[in-house]
Amino acid sequence: DAGVIQSPRHEVTEMGQEVTLRCKPISGHDYLFWYRQTMMRGLELLIYFNNNVPIDDSGMPEDRFSAKMPNASFSTLKIQPSEPRDSAVYFCASSSSGGANQPQHFGDGTRLSIL
Amino acid sequence: GENVEQHPSTLSVQEGDSAVIKCTYSDSASNYFPWYKQELGKRPQLIIDIRSNVGEKKDQRIAVTLNKTAKHFSLHITETQPEDSAVYFCASTGTDKLIFGTGTRLQVFP
């Protein structure tokens, strides 16, 4: 099993640019979670999907952030326009049926730097 | 609202000593309590978990205890080694999602 795969691993871009982060969950997992990690705020849940449907996006900071899951094997997190305060490590995680009551497996993350 | 408090925020121990990290949760309906270890620059990795029908679980040098009445759960690491140095996160279930603690930075000195 390849685990959760995220791309890119690192992204450096200028303020105002659009940023797209990608995630491939573990095959057969039907829950997908997007987290943001910073020193100040720790690990924050942004949004999660069940069977490709967004269930809770209350953690999405503002309208500049959007997430999609067009099929069971792919999800994107988009920031448009990006701002320096969006700099963080973004993790994607997936779990099997049972949602929060099952272990979540994290990808290696995308380290995002907005200049 | 749902929250998890984790203490201490930093912990330094001598190699071979034990380390204990404690968490308190607020949602009495929580029934799953995982612990994650995150090494510098790496992803969080599940190291042990416990469900509400069990009071204690062990896996070699690590153990987790759960007190549902008090809404406390703890991670115990015995015979610590330098490679145990990392940030440890506890979590508990909220409404179909995990609520994470703020993390404990454990340093094990040789």
Short mmCIF file of C-alpha atoms in Angstrom, two decimals:
data_model
loop_
_atom_site.label_atom_id
_atom_site.label_comp_id
_atom_site.label_asym_id
_atom_site.label_seq_id
_atom_site.Cartn_x
_atom_site.Cartn_y
_atom_site.Cartn_z
CA ASP A 1 0.00 0.00 0.00
CA ALA A 2 1.48 3.34 -1.06
CA GLY A 3 -0.17 5.31 1.71
CA VAL A 4 -1.65 8.77 1.29
CA ILE A 5 0.14 10.64 -1.48
CA GLN A 6 0.36 14.41 -1.55
CA SER A 7 1.83 16.76 -4.12
CA PRO A 8 3.72 18.93 -4.34
CA ARG A 9 5.95 18.36 -1.31
CA HIS A 10 7.06 21.98 -1.33
CA GLU A 11 5.51 25.03 -2.92
CA VAL A 12 6.90 28.55 -2.91
CA THR A 13 4.87 31.22 -4.64
CA GLU A 14 4.17 34.90 -4.54
CA MET A 15 1.25 36.50 -2.81
CA GLY A 16 -1.83 36.69 -4.99
CA GLN A 17 -1.08 33.54 -6.96
CA GLU A 18 -3.39 30.55 -7.05
CA VAL A 19 -2.14 27.47 -5.20
CA THR A 20 -3.46 23.95 -5.72
CA LEU A 21 -2.56 21.11 -3.38
CA ARG A 22 -3.32 17.52 -4.33
CA CYS A 23 -4.07 14.36 -2.42
CA LYS A 24 -4.59 10.71 -3.26
CA PRO A 25 -6.07 8.77 -0.33
CA ILE A 26 -5.41 5.14 0.46
CA SER A 27 -7.43 2.92 -1.84
CA GLY A 28 -10.65 1.81 -0.18
CA HIS A 29 -10.70 4.62 2.36
CA ASP A 30 -13.89 6.63 2.15
CA TYR A 31 -13.01 9.48 4.51
CA LEU A 32 -10.58 12.21 3.51
CA PHE A 33 -9.41 15.04 5.77
CA TRP A 34 -7.45 18.23 5.03
CA TYR A 35 -5.43 19.72 7.91
CA ARG A 36 -3.23 22.78 8.26
CA GLN A 37 -0.34 22.85 10.73
CA THR A 38 1.41 25.97 12.03
CA MET A 39 3.46 26.67 15.12
CA MET A 40 0.91 29.15 16.39
CA ARG A 41 -2.31 27.19 15.79
CA GLY A 42 -1.16 23.60 15.82
CA LEU A 43 -3.03 21.02 13.75
CA GLU A 44 -6.32 22.40 12.43
CA LEU A 45 -8.96 20.47 10.53
CA LEU A 46 -10.01 22.46 7.47
CA ILE A 47 -12.55 20.17 5.80
CA TYR A 48 -13.42 16.51 5.48
CA PHE A 49 -15.20 14.36 2.92
CA ASN A 50 -17.13 11.13 3.20
CA ASN A 51 -17.66 9.21 -0.04
CA ASN A 52 -16.49 12.27 -1.98
CA VAL A 53 -19.08 14.55 -0.35
CA PRO A 54 -17.91 17.49 1.82
CA ILE A 55 -19.35 16.95 5.29
CA ASP A 56 -17.86 19.70 7.42
CA ASP A 57 -16.02 22.72 6.06
CA SER A 58 -16.33 24.83 9.18
CA GLY A 59 -12.55 24.91 9.53
CA MET A 60 -11.94 26.53 6.15
CA PRO A 61 -10.52 29.93 7.06
CA GLU A 62 -12.27 32.03 4.42
CA ASP A 63 -13.66 32.11 0.91
CA ARG A 64 -10.19 32.09 -0.58
CA PHE A 65 -9.99 28.40 0.34
CA SER A 66 -11.90 25.73 -1.54
CA ALA A 67 -11.69 21.94 -1.68
CA LYS A 68 -13.04 19.34 -4.04
CA MET A 69 -13.12 15.59 -4.30
CA PRO A 70 -14.23 14.67 -7.82
CA ASN A 71 -13.70 10.95 -7.26
CA ALA A 72 -12.66 8.46 -4.60
CA SER A 73 -8.97 8.67 -5.43
CA PHE A 74 -8.32 12.39 -5.74
CA SER A 75 -8.87 15.61 -3.83
CA THR A 76 -7.64 19.17 -4.21
CA LEU A 77 -7.31 22.10 -1.85
CA LYS A 78 -7.13 25.43 -3.60
CA ILE A 79 -6.17 28.86 -2.29
CA GLN A 80 -6.97 31.84 -4.49
CA PRO A 81 -5.60 34.44 -4.02
CA SER A 82 -2.86 33.26 -1.67
CA GLU A 83 -1.55 35.43 1.18
CA PRO A 84 1.62 35.20 3.32
CA ARG A 85 -0.44 34.10 6.35
CA ASP A 86 -1.43 30.97 4.43
CA SER A 87 2.15 29.71 4.79
CA ALA A 88 1.94 26.40 6.64
CA VAL A 89 2.24 22.66 6.21
CA TYR A 90 -0.93 21.18 4.73
CA PHE A 91 -1.66 17.54 5.45
CA CYS A 92 -4.16 15.23 3.87
CA ALA A 93 -5.31 12.14 5.78
CA SER A 94 -7.66 9.28 5.03
CA SER A 95 -9.48 6.64 7.03
CA SER A 96 -11.74 3.70 6.38
CA SER A 97 -15.46 3.46 7.14
CA GLY A 98 -16.16 4.65 10.65
CA GLY A 99 -14.77 8.12 10.15
CA ALA A 100 -13.25 9.52 13.28
CA ASN A 101 -13.45 6.15 15.02
CA GLN A 102 -10.85 4.68 12.71
CA PRO A 103 -7.13 5.47 12.51
CA GLN A 104 -6.30 8.34 10.22
CA HIS A 105 -3.30 7.89 7.93
CA PHE A 106 -1.48 11.08 7.05
CA GLY A 107 0.37 11.98 3.88
CA ASP A 108 3.82 13.57 3.98
CA GLY A 109 2.31 17.04 3.68
CA THR A 110 2.86 20.05 1.45
CA ARG A 111 5.08 22.79 2.88
CA LEU A 112 3.63 26.01 1.48
CA SER A 113 5.46 29.32 1.56
CA ILE A 114 3.75 32.44 0.29
CA LEU A 115 6.17 35.33 -0.26
CA GLY B 1 -17.49 23.16 22.28
CA GLU B 2 -15.41 20.04 21.82
CA ASN B 3 -11.82 20.40 22.91
CA VAL B 4 -8.82 18.41 24.10
CA GLU B 5 -6.30 19.78 26.57
CA GLN B 6 -2.81 18.30 26.56
CA HIS B 7 -0.06 18.66 29.17
CA PRO B 8 2.80 19.30 29.41
CA SER B 9 3.69 21.28 26.30
CA THR B 10 7.36 20.30 26.65
CA LEU B 11 8.98 17.42 28.50
CA SER B 12 12.66 16.63 28.91
CA VAL B 13 13.82 13.29 30.30
CA GLN B 14 17.04 11.36 30.63
CA GLU B 15 17.43 8.29 28.47
CA GLY B 16 16.00 5.29 30.28
CA ASP B 17 13.53 7.30 32.32
CA SER B 18 9.76 7.20 31.81
CA ALA B 19 7.65 9.91 30.22
CA VAL B 20 3.96 10.59 30.78
CA ILE B 21 1.73 12.86 28.72
CA LYS B 22 -1.81 13.62 29.83
CA CYS B 23 -4.92 14.70 27.96
CA THR B 24 -8.40 15.75 29.02
CA TYR B 25 -11.39 15.76 26.69
CA SER B 26 -14.76 17.46 26.96
CA ASP B 27 -17.18 15.36 24.91
CA SER B 28 -18.56 12.54 27.04
CA ALA B 29 -19.63 10.74 23.84
CA SER B 30 -16.01 10.38 22.68
CA ASN B 31 -15.10 6.73 22.25
CA TYR B 32 -11.82 6.60 20.33
CA PHE B 33 -8.49 8.03 21.53
CA PRO B 34 -5.45 7.81 19.24
CA TRP B 35 -1.93 9.06 19.88
CA TYR B 36 0.29 10.36 17.09
CA LYS B 37 4.05 10.90 16.99
CA GLN B 38 5.47 13.55 14.71
CA GLU B 39 9.19 13.77 14.12
CA LEU B 40 10.67 17.01 12.86
CA GLY B 41 9.65 17.65 9.26
CA LYS B 42 7.64 14.45 9.05
CA ARG B 43 3.99 13.49 9.05
CA PRO B 44 2.03 12.54 12.19
CA GLN B 45 2.08 8.77 12.63
CA LEU B 46 -0.30 6.73 14.74
CA ILE B 47 1.58 4.95 17.51
CA ILE B 48 -1.20 3.58 19.68
CA ASP B 49 -4.93 4.00 20.17
CA ILE B 50 -7.57 2.97 22.69
CA ARG B 51 -11.32 2.63 22.58
CA SER B 52 -13.73 3.49 25.36
CA ASN B 53 -14.47 -0.12 26.27
CA VAL B 54 -10.86 -0.64 27.36
CA GLY B 55 -9.04 0.93 30.31
CA GLU B 56 -5.45 0.26 29.27
CA LYS B 57 -3.51 -0.89 26.24
CA LYS B 58 0.18 -1.69 25.88
CA ASP B 59 2.52 -2.07 22.94
CA GLN B 60 6.09 -2.80 23.98
CA ARG B 61 7.42 0.37 25.67
CA ILE B 62 4.30 2.47 25.19
CA ALA B 63 0.98 2.25 26.96
CA VAL B 64 -2.18 4.29 27.07
CA THR B 65 -4.64 4.50 29.94
CA LEU B 66 -8.19 5.83 29.83
CA ASN B 67 -10.40 7.09 32.65
CA LYS B 68 -13.81 7.74 31.14
CA THR B 69 -15.31 8.99 34.37
CA ALA B 70 -12.72 11.73 34.68
CA LYS B 71 -12.41 12.17 30.89
CA HIS B 72 -8.65 11.69 31.10
CA PHE B 73 -6.29 9.61 29.02
CA SER B 74 -2.53 9.34 29.20
CA LEU B 75 0.44 8.11 27.19
CA HIS B 76 3.22 6.33 29.05
CA ILE B 77 6.62 5.68 27.50
CA THR B 78 9.03 3.55 29.50
CA GLU B 79 12.78 3.14 29.04
CA THR B 80 12.90 6.19 26.81
CA GLN B 81 15.44 6.35 24.00
CA PRO B 82 16.77 9.33 22.00
CA GLU B 83 14.68 8.22 19.01
CA ASP B 84 11.56 8.81 21.10
CA SER B 85 12.26 12.55 20.79
CA ALA B 86 9.37 14.05 18.83
CA VAL B 87 6.10 15.91 19.23
CA TYR B 88 3.26 13.75 20.51
CA PHE B 89 -0.41 14.56 19.86
CA CYS B 90 -3.41 13.08 21.59
CA ALA B 91 -6.85 13.16 19.99
CA SER B 92 -10.41 12.22 20.79
CA THR B 93 -13.48 11.81 18.63
CA GLY B 94 -15.78 14.75 18.16
CA THR B 95 -18.76 14.69 15.85
CA ASP B 96 -17.37 12.34 13.16
CA LYS B 97 -13.94 13.98 13.33
CA LEU B 98 -10.87 13.94 15.54
CA ILE B 99 -10.11 16.77 17.94
CA PHE B 100 -6.35 17.07 18.46
CA GLY B 101 -4.49 18.29 21.49
CA THR B 102 -1.87 21.01 21.14
CA GLY B 103 1.07 18.61 21.28
CA THR B 104 3.89 17.75 23.67
CA ARG B 105 7.50 18.17 22.59
CA LEU B 106 9.44 15.31 24.18
CA GLN B 107 13.22 15.50 24.33
CA VAL B 108 15.19 12.48 25.48
CA PHE B 109 18.77 13.28 26.42
CA PRO B 110 21.44 10.57 26.13
#
